[in-house]
Amino acid sequence: EVQLVQSGAEVKKPGESLKISCKGSGYSFTSYWIGWVRQMPGKGLEWMGIIYPGDSDTRYSPSFQGQVTISADKSISTAYLQWSSLKASDTAMYYCARRPSGYDSHFDYWGQGTLVTVSS
Amino acid sequence: SYVLTQPPSVSVAPGKTARITCGGNNIGSKSVHWYQQKPGQAPVLVIYYDSDRPSGIPERFSGSNSGNTATLTISRVEAGDEADYYCQVWDSSSDLVVFGGGTKLTVL
């Protein structure tokens, strides 16, 4: 069974750093892209970026380039999303999702989400 | 950048047919995917590559795509279909994933 299990909810202060995780199981982790999607409270889905764990090829949405870093450790089938200095506006639910190869492909499995709250 | 436009809300009576549109410039030349998101839950893929259904998704869900509009059609709507629905494409010109703004489906 394909599963993406994300790390738990976080409460942070502005300026702090954070790294959240997404562990894949039940499939070949290095053969699928992993994307990250932000959902701010009461708002829609926003694509942040994507990584191919097989070779660490990474793409970012222009809206998030330079704001976050996406990485992966294929030895433990885990992808990461990290911030070096959080802002209150980073408060949101963050989802990871698996994307089969194919330039116009979809996200077929999603993690349960990680809620990040940034507040002083 | 490529923009996908969805109506903010659609309402339908139980047992009727709901149609949720997703507009974009020449979207018919792209592959469109649809996701259902119920309150407090992660999104779920309901249609991919315009009209394919993942296993476990009822046949009541179907999709089409032509010209400047893609459509998600839900037949014989049930109360459990009430959710937000998002369309998504890959914009090859910018190599970016694009989501529509989402449509809230209300079952009357």
PDB file of C-alpha atoms in Angstrom:
ATOM      1  CA  GLU A   1       0.000   0.000   0.000  1.00  0.00           C
ATOM      2  CA  VAL A   2       1.371   3.380  -1.025  1.00  0.00           C
ATOM      3  CA  GLN A   3       1.663   5.764   1.914  1.00  0.00           C
ATOM      4  CA  LEU A   4       3.087   9.219   2.464  1.00  0.00           C
ATOM      5  CA  VAL A   5       3.396   9.983   6.165  1.00  0.00           C
ATOM      6  CA  GLN A   6       4.222  13.518   7.170  1.00  0.00           C
ATOM      7  CA  SER A   7       5.758  14.815  10.385  1.00  0.00           C
ATOM      8  CA  GLY A   8       3.576  16.312  13.087  1.00  0.00           C
ATOM      9  CA  ALA A   9       2.233  19.798  13.640  1.00  0.00           C
ATOM     10  CA  GLU A  10       4.701  22.545  14.499  1.00  0.00           C
ATOM     11  CA  VAL A  11       4.378  25.802  16.431  1.00  0.00           C
ATOM     12  CA  LYS A  12       7.237  28.199  15.824  1.00  0.00           C
ATOM     13  CA  LYS A  13       8.168  31.832  16.365  1.00  0.00           C
ATOM     14  CA  PRO A  14       9.000  34.266  13.570  1.00  0.00           C
ATOM     15  CA  GLY A  15      12.642  34.011  12.558  1.00  0.00           C
ATOM     16  CA  GLU A  16      13.010  30.382  13.622  1.00  0.00           C
ATOM     17  CA  SER A  17      14.018  27.616  11.232  1.00  0.00           C
ATOM     18  CA  LEU A  18      11.988  24.506  10.466  1.00  0.00           C
ATOM     19  CA  LYS A  19      12.277  21.284   8.496  1.00  0.00           C
ATOM     20  CA  ILE A  20       9.231  19.073   7.958  1.00  0.00           C
ATOM     21  CA  SER A  21       9.299  15.612   6.458  1.00  0.00           C
ATOM     22  CA  CYS A  22       7.355  13.246   4.220  1.00  0.00           C
ATOM     23  CA  LYS A  23       8.201   9.530   4.338  1.00  0.00           C
ATOM     24  CA  GLY A  24       7.140   7.344   1.439  1.00  0.00           C
ATOM     25  CA  SER A  25       6.475   3.630   1.654  1.00  0.00           C
ATOM     26  CA  GLY A  26       4.902   0.883  -0.419  1.00  0.00           C
ATOM     27  CA  TYR A  27       6.557   1.917  -3.688  1.00  0.00           C
ATOM     28  CA  SER A  28       9.941   2.706  -5.257  1.00  0.00           C
ATOM     29  CA  PHE A  29      10.686   6.099  -3.681  1.00  0.00           C
ATOM     30  CA  THR A  30      13.322   6.980  -6.272  1.00  0.00           C
ATOM     31  CA  SER A  31      11.011   6.459  -9.249  1.00  0.00           C
ATOM     32  CA  TYR A  32       8.389   9.129  -8.504  1.00  0.00           C
ATOM     33  CA  TRP A  33       8.480  12.873  -7.968  1.00  0.00           C
ATOM     34  CA  ILE A  34       7.417  14.302  -4.601  1.00  0.00           C
ATOM     35  CA  GLY A  35       5.708  17.681  -4.664  1.00  0.00           C
ATOM     36  CA  TRP A  36       4.902  20.112  -1.859  1.00  0.00           C
ATOM     37  CA  VAL A  37       1.645  22.076  -1.741  1.00  0.00           C
ATOM     38  CA  ARG A  38       0.690  24.913   0.601  1.00  0.00           C
ATOM     39  CA  GLN A  39      -2.840  25.615   1.793  1.00  0.00           C
ATOM     40  CA  MET A  40      -3.263  28.754   3.836  1.00  0.00           C
ATOM     41  CA  PRO A  41      -6.239  28.888   6.225  1.00  0.00           C
ATOM     42  CA  GLY A  42      -9.475  28.946   4.257  1.00  0.00           C
ATOM     43  CA  LYS A  43      -7.662  29.193   0.924  1.00  0.00           C
ATOM     44  CA  GLY A  44      -6.875  27.032  -2.092  1.00  0.00           C
ATOM     45  CA  LEU A  45      -3.970  24.813  -3.075  1.00  0.00           C
ATOM     46  CA  GLU A  46      -0.647  26.381  -4.085  1.00  0.00           C
ATOM     47  CA  TRP A  47       2.149  24.376  -5.673  1.00  0.00           C
ATOM     48  CA  MET A  48       5.502  25.105  -4.042  1.00  0.00           C
ATOM     49  CA  GLY A  49       7.934  22.813  -5.793  1.00  0.00           C
ATOM     50  CA  ILE A  50       8.881  19.269  -6.625  1.00  0.00           C
ATOM     51  CA  ILE A  51      11.825  16.906  -6.297  1.00  0.00           C
ATOM     52  CA  TYR A  52      12.820  13.660  -7.992  1.00  0.00           C
ATOM     53  CA  PRO A  53      14.549  11.646  -5.262  1.00  0.00           C
ATOM     54  CA  GLY A  54      16.290   9.448  -7.817  1.00  0.00           C
ATOM     55  CA  ASP A  55      18.668  12.240  -8.824  1.00  0.00           C
ATOM     56  CA  SER A  56      17.540  15.155  -6.602  1.00  0.00           C
ATOM     57  CA  ASP A  57      16.348  17.172  -9.615  1.00  0.00           C
ATOM     58  CA  THR A  58      14.337  19.990  -7.983  1.00  0.00           C
ATOM     59  CA  ARG A  59      11.993  22.631  -9.401  1.00  0.00           C
ATOM     60  CA  TYR A  60      10.411  25.538  -7.562  1.00  0.00           C
ATOM     61  CA  SER A  61       7.404  27.728  -8.158  1.00  0.00           C
ATOM     62  CA  PRO A  62       8.633  31.305  -8.681  1.00  0.00           C
ATOM     63  CA  SER A  63       6.453  32.280  -5.724  1.00  0.00           C
ATOM     64  CA  PHE A  64       8.489  30.076  -3.392  1.00  0.00           C
ATOM     65  CA  GLN A  65      11.952  30.133  -4.990  1.00  0.00           C
ATOM     66  CA  GLY A  66      14.410  31.361  -2.387  1.00  0.00           C
ATOM     67  CA  GLN A  67      11.825  31.134   0.394  1.00  0.00           C
ATOM     68  CA  VAL A  68      12.027  27.389   1.033  1.00  0.00           C
ATOM     69  CA  THR A  69      14.355  24.485   0.299  1.00  0.00           C
ATOM     70  CA  ILE A  70      13.165  21.088  -0.902  1.00  0.00           C
ATOM     71  CA  SER A  71      15.402  18.076  -0.437  1.00  0.00           C
ATOM     72  CA  ALA A  72      15.256  14.298  -0.174  1.00  0.00           C
ATOM     73  CA  ASP A  73      17.185  11.453   1.431  1.00  0.00           C
ATOM     74  CA  LYS A  74      16.564   8.406  -0.723  1.00  0.00           C
ATOM     75  CA  SER A  75      18.302   6.126   1.757  1.00  0.00           C
ATOM     76  CA  ILE A  76      15.360   6.608   4.136  1.00  0.00           C
ATOM     77  CA  SER A  77      12.671   7.364   1.512  1.00  0.00           C
ATOM     78  CA  THR A  78      12.018  10.806   2.945  1.00  0.00           C
ATOM     79  CA  ALA A  79      11.485  14.206   1.379  1.00  0.00           C
ATOM     80  CA  TYR A  80      11.842  17.480   3.245  1.00  0.00           C
ATOM     81  CA  LEU A  81      10.605  21.049   3.133  1.00  0.00           C
ATOM     82  CA  GLN A  82      12.567  23.592   5.116  1.00  0.00           C
ATOM     83  CA  TRP A  83      12.623  27.246   6.048  1.00  0.00           C
ATOM     84  CA  SER A  84      15.608  29.166   7.379  1.00  0.00           C
ATOM     85  CA  SER A  85      13.588  32.050   8.823  1.00  0.00           C
ATOM     86  CA  LEU A  86       9.853  31.639   9.279  1.00  0.00           C
ATOM     87  CA  LYS A  87       7.328  34.440   8.942  1.00  0.00           C
ATOM     88  CA  ALA A  88       3.808  34.670  10.300  1.00  0.00           C
ATOM     89  CA  SER A  89       2.604  34.407   6.706  1.00  0.00           C
ATOM     90  CA  ASP A  90       4.068  30.867   6.527  1.00  0.00           C
ATOM     91  CA  THR A  91       1.239  29.696   8.775  1.00  0.00           C
ATOM     92  CA  ALA A  92      -0.509  27.051   6.708  1.00  0.00           C
ATOM     93  CA  MET A  93      -1.124  23.377   6.107  1.00  0.00           C
ATOM     94  CA  TYR A  94       1.586  21.786   3.978  1.00  0.00           C
ATOM     95  CA  TYR A  95       0.990  18.643   1.943  1.00  0.00           C
ATOM     96  CA  CYS A  96       3.399  16.377   0.170  1.00  0.00           C
ATOM     97  CA  ALA A  97       2.138  14.367  -2.789  1.00  0.00           C
ATOM     98  CA  ARG A  98       3.525  11.740  -5.133  1.00  0.00           C
ATOM     99  CA  ARG A  99       3.690  12.450  -8.846  1.00  0.00           C
ATOM    100  CA  PRO A 100       4.318   9.748 -11.432  1.00  0.00           C
ATOM    101  CA  SER A 101       6.866  10.574 -14.125  1.00  0.00           C
ATOM    102  CA  GLY A 102       5.492  12.272 -17.188  1.00  0.00           C
ATOM    103  CA  TYR A 103       5.757  15.967 -17.888  1.00  0.00           C
ATOM    104  CA  ASP A 104       2.006  16.541 -17.559  1.00  0.00           C
ATOM    105  CA  SER A 105       1.325  14.129 -14.751  1.00  0.00           C
ATOM    106  CA  HIS A 106      -0.881  14.343 -11.688  1.00  0.00           C
ATOM    107  CA  PHE A 107      -0.498  13.833  -7.922  1.00  0.00           C
ATOM    108  CA  ASP A 108      -1.871  10.384  -7.166  1.00  0.00           C
ATOM    109  CA  TYR A 109      -1.174   9.971  -3.444  1.00  0.00           C
ATOM    110  CA  TRP A 110      -1.084  12.673  -0.782  1.00  0.00           C
ATOM    111  CA  GLY A 111       0.282  12.885   2.732  1.00  0.00           C
ATOM    112  CA  GLN A 112      -2.012  13.746   5.622  1.00  0.00           C
ATOM    113  CA  GLY A 113      -0.613  17.270   5.877  1.00  0.00           C
ATOM    114  CA  THR A 114       1.570  19.106   8.392  1.00  0.00           C
ATOM    115  CA  LEU A 115       0.125  22.179  10.078  1.00  0.00           C
ATOM    116  CA  VAL A 116       2.704  24.887  10.645  1.00  0.00           C
ATOM    117  CA  THR A 117       1.782  27.768  12.940  1.00  0.00           C
ATOM    118  CA  VAL A 118       4.113  30.744  13.182  1.00  0.00           C
ATOM    119  CA  SER A 119       3.262  33.153  15.968  1.00  0.00           C
ATOM    120  CA  SER A 120       5.096  35.329  18.422  1.00  0.00           C
TER     121      SER A 120
ATOM    122  CA  SER B   1       1.991  32.517 -16.205  1.00  0.00           C
ATOM    123  CA  TYR B   2      -0.841  30.131 -16.989  1.00  0.00           C
ATOM    124  CA  VAL B   3      -4.100  30.775 -15.146  1.00  0.00           C
ATOM    125  CA  LEU B   4      -6.922  28.328 -14.392  1.00  0.00           C
ATOM    126  CA  THR B   5     -10.310  29.828 -13.586  1.00  0.00           C
ATOM    127  CA  GLN B   6     -12.972  27.968 -11.587  1.00  0.00           C
ATOM    128  CA  PRO B   7     -16.325  29.230 -10.311  1.00  0.00           C
ATOM    129  CA  PRO B   8     -16.129  29.783  -6.541  1.00  0.00           C
ATOM    130  CA  SER B   9     -19.247  27.758  -5.876  1.00  0.00           C
ATOM    131  CA  VAL B  10     -21.689  25.346  -7.459  1.00  0.00           C
ATOM    132  CA  SER B  11     -24.923  24.139  -5.864  1.00  0.00           C
ATOM    133  CA  VAL B  12     -26.905  21.071  -6.839  1.00  0.00           C
ATOM    134  CA  ALA B  13     -29.788  19.044  -5.443  1.00  0.00           C
ATOM    135  CA  PRO B  14     -29.236  15.417  -4.454  1.00  0.00           C
ATOM    136  CA  GLY B  15     -29.643  13.029  -7.366  1.00  0.00           C
ATOM    137  CA  LYS B  16     -28.953  15.726  -9.954  1.00  0.00           C
ATOM    138  CA  THR B  17     -25.850  16.360 -12.046  1.00  0.00           C
ATOM    139  CA  ALA B  18     -23.129  18.822 -11.025  1.00  0.00           C
ATOM    140  CA  ARG B  19     -20.766  20.323 -13.562  1.00  0.00           C
ATOM    141  CA  ILE B  20     -17.654  22.155 -12.376  1.00  0.00           C
ATOM    142  CA  THR B  21     -15.694  24.039 -14.999  1.00  0.00           C
ATOM    143  CA  CYS B  22     -12.030  24.926 -15.259  1.00  0.00           C
ATOM    144  CA  GLY B  23     -11.133  27.579 -17.808  1.00  0.00           C
ATOM    145  CA  GLY B  24      -7.738  28.226 -19.336  1.00  0.00           C
ATOM    146  CA  ASN B  25      -6.230  29.395 -22.593  1.00  0.00           C
ATOM    147  CA  ASN B  26      -6.361  26.414 -24.977  1.00  0.00           C
ATOM    148  CA  ILE B  27      -6.680  24.075 -22.002  1.00  0.00           C
ATOM    149  CA  GLY B  28      -7.835  21.387 -24.405  1.00  0.00           C
ATOM    150  CA  SER B  29      -4.203  20.966 -25.445  1.00  0.00           C
ATOM    151  CA  LYS B  30      -3.182  20.145 -21.877  1.00  0.00           C
ATOM    152  CA  SER B  31      -3.879  17.242 -19.536  1.00  0.00           C
ATOM    153  CA  VAL B  32      -6.243  18.208 -16.716  1.00  0.00           C
ATOM    154  CA  HIS B  33      -6.441  16.544 -13.325  1.00  0.00           C
ATOM    155  CA  TRP B  34      -9.115  16.996 -10.656  1.00  0.00           C
ATOM    156  CA  TYR B  35      -8.939  16.695  -6.863  1.00  0.00           C
ATOM    157  CA  GLN B  36     -11.630  16.511  -4.207  1.00  0.00           C
ATOM    158  CA  GLN B  37     -10.936  17.945  -0.770  1.00  0.00           C
ATOM    159  CA  LYS B  38     -13.353  17.484   2.093  1.00  0.00           C
ATOM    160  CA  PRO B  39     -13.080  19.675   5.213  1.00  0.00           C
ATOM    161  CA  GLY B  40     -10.114  18.751   7.372  1.00  0.00           C
ATOM    162  CA  GLN B  41      -8.817  16.177   4.903  1.00  0.00           C
ATOM    163  CA  ALA B  42      -6.044  15.966   2.337  1.00  0.00           C
ATOM    164  CA  PRO B  43      -6.963  16.259  -1.355  1.00  0.00           C
ATOM    165  CA  VAL B  44      -7.895  13.102  -3.230  1.00  0.00           C
ATOM    166  CA  LEU B  45      -7.380  12.547  -6.953  1.00  0.00           C
ATOM    167  CA  VAL B  46     -10.744  11.908  -8.646  1.00  0.00           C
ATOM    168  CA  ILE B  47      -9.933  12.373 -12.361  1.00  0.00           C
ATOM    169  CA  TYR B  48      -6.588  12.337 -14.159  1.00  0.00           C
ATOM    170  CA  TYR B  49      -5.574  12.886 -17.764  1.00  0.00           C
ATOM    171  CA  ASP B  50      -8.868  14.648 -18.497  1.00  0.00           C
ATOM    172  CA  SER B  51     -11.171  11.662 -18.020  1.00  0.00           C
ATOM    173  CA  ASP B  52      -9.482   8.700 -16.316  1.00  0.00           C
ATOM    174  CA  ARG B  53     -10.747   7.573 -12.925  1.00  0.00           C
ATOM    175  CA  PRO B  54      -8.434   6.152 -10.239  1.00  0.00           C
ATOM    176  CA  SER B  55      -9.511   2.870  -8.721  1.00  0.00           C
ATOM    177  CA  GLY B  56     -12.025   3.406  -5.967  1.00  0.00           C
ATOM    178  CA  ILE B  57     -13.541   6.540  -7.474  1.00  0.00           C
ATOM    179  CA  PRO B  58     -17.221   6.014  -8.391  1.00  0.00           C
ATOM    180  CA  GLU B  59     -18.242   5.968 -12.043  1.00  0.00           C
ATOM    181  CA  ARG B  60     -20.461   8.959 -11.224  1.00  0.00           C
ATOM    182  CA  PHE B  61     -17.331  11.079 -11.577  1.00  0.00           C
ATOM    183  CA  SER B  62     -16.286  11.886 -15.137  1.00  0.00           C
ATOM    184  CA  GLY B  63     -14.247  14.514 -16.931  1.00  0.00           C
ATOM    185  CA  SER B  64     -13.930  16.165 -20.315  1.00  0.00           C
ATOM    186  CA  ASN B  65     -11.622  18.745 -21.835  1.00  0.00           C
ATOM    187  CA  SER B  66     -11.906  20.745 -25.033  1.00  0.00           C
ATOM    188  CA  GLY B  67     -11.120  24.204 -26.299  1.00  0.00           C
ATOM    189  CA  ASN B  68     -10.775  26.604 -23.387  1.00  0.00           C
ATOM    190  CA  THR B  69     -12.779  24.622 -20.813  1.00  0.00           C
ATOM    191  CA  ALA B  70     -12.351  21.398 -18.871  1.00  0.00           C
ATOM    192  CA  THR B  71     -15.327  20.029 -16.970  1.00  0.00           C
ATOM    193  CA  LEU B  72     -15.723  17.713 -14.014  1.00  0.00           C
ATOM    194  CA  THR B  73     -19.163  16.101 -14.041  1.00  0.00           C
ATOM    195  CA  ILE B  74     -20.666  14.395 -11.019  1.00  0.00           C
ATOM    196  CA  SER B  75     -23.827  12.423 -11.783  1.00  0.00           C
ATOM    197  CA  ARG B  76     -26.450  11.440  -9.246  1.00  0.00           C
ATOM    198  CA  VAL B  77     -24.915  13.739  -6.670  1.00  0.00           C
ATOM    199  CA  GLU B  78     -24.880  12.534  -3.066  1.00  0.00           C
ATOM    200  CA  ALA B  79     -24.494  14.452   0.172  1.00  0.00           C
ATOM    201  CA  GLY B  80     -21.045  12.902   0.563  1.00  0.00           C
ATOM    202  CA  ASP B  81     -19.862  14.657  -2.606  1.00  0.00           C
ATOM    203  CA  GLU B  82     -19.981  18.010  -0.865  1.00  0.00           C
ATOM    204  CA  ALA B  83     -16.394  19.246  -0.967  1.00  0.00           C
ATOM    205  CA  ASP B  84     -13.962  21.632  -2.625  1.00  0.00           C
ATOM    206  CA  TYR B  85     -12.800  20.597  -6.088  1.00  0.00           C
ATOM    207  CA  TYR B  86      -9.567  21.742  -7.730  1.00  0.00           C
ATOM    208  CA  CYS B  87      -8.359  21.370 -11.297  1.00  0.00           C
ATOM    209  CA  GLN B  88      -4.630  21.146 -12.083  1.00  0.00           C
ATOM    210  CA  VAL B  89      -2.418  21.202 -15.159  1.00  0.00           C
ATOM    211  CA  TRP B  90       1.286  21.203 -15.947  1.00  0.00           C
ATOM    212  CA  ASP B  91       2.197  24.339 -17.865  1.00  0.00           C
ATOM    213  CA  SER B  92       4.895  23.108 -20.200  1.00  0.00           C
ATOM    214  CA  SER B  93       5.919  26.604 -21.293  1.00  0.00           C
ATOM    215  CA  SER B  94       7.002  27.523 -17.770  1.00  0.00           C
ATOM    216  CA  ASP B  95       7.562  23.985 -16.426  1.00  0.00           C
ATOM    217  CA  LEU B  96       5.230  24.686 -13.532  1.00  0.00           C
ATOM    218  CA  VAL B  97       2.312  22.976 -11.817  1.00  0.00           C
ATOM    219  CA  VAL B  98      -0.804  25.163 -11.784  1.00  0.00           C
ATOM    220  CA  PHE B  99      -3.914  24.708  -9.625  1.00  0.00           C
ATOM    221  CA  GLY B 100      -7.256  26.352 -10.181  1.00  0.00           C
ATOM    222  CA  GLY B 101      -8.694  28.445  -7.371  1.00  0.00           C
ATOM    223  CA  GLY B 102     -11.123  25.724  -6.327  1.00  0.00           C
ATOM    224  CA  THR B 103     -14.896  25.299  -6.422  1.00  0.00           C
ATOM    225  CA  LYS B 104     -17.023  24.610  -3.385  1.00  0.00           C
ATOM    226  CA  LEU B 105     -19.732  22.102  -4.243  1.00  0.00           C
ATOM    227  CA  THR B 106     -22.811  22.429  -2.053  1.00  0.00           C
ATOM    228  CA  VAL B 107     -25.456  19.709  -2.037  1.00  0.00           C
ATOM    229  CA  LEU B 108     -28.773  21.356  -1.285  1.00  0.00           C
TER     230      LEU B 108
END
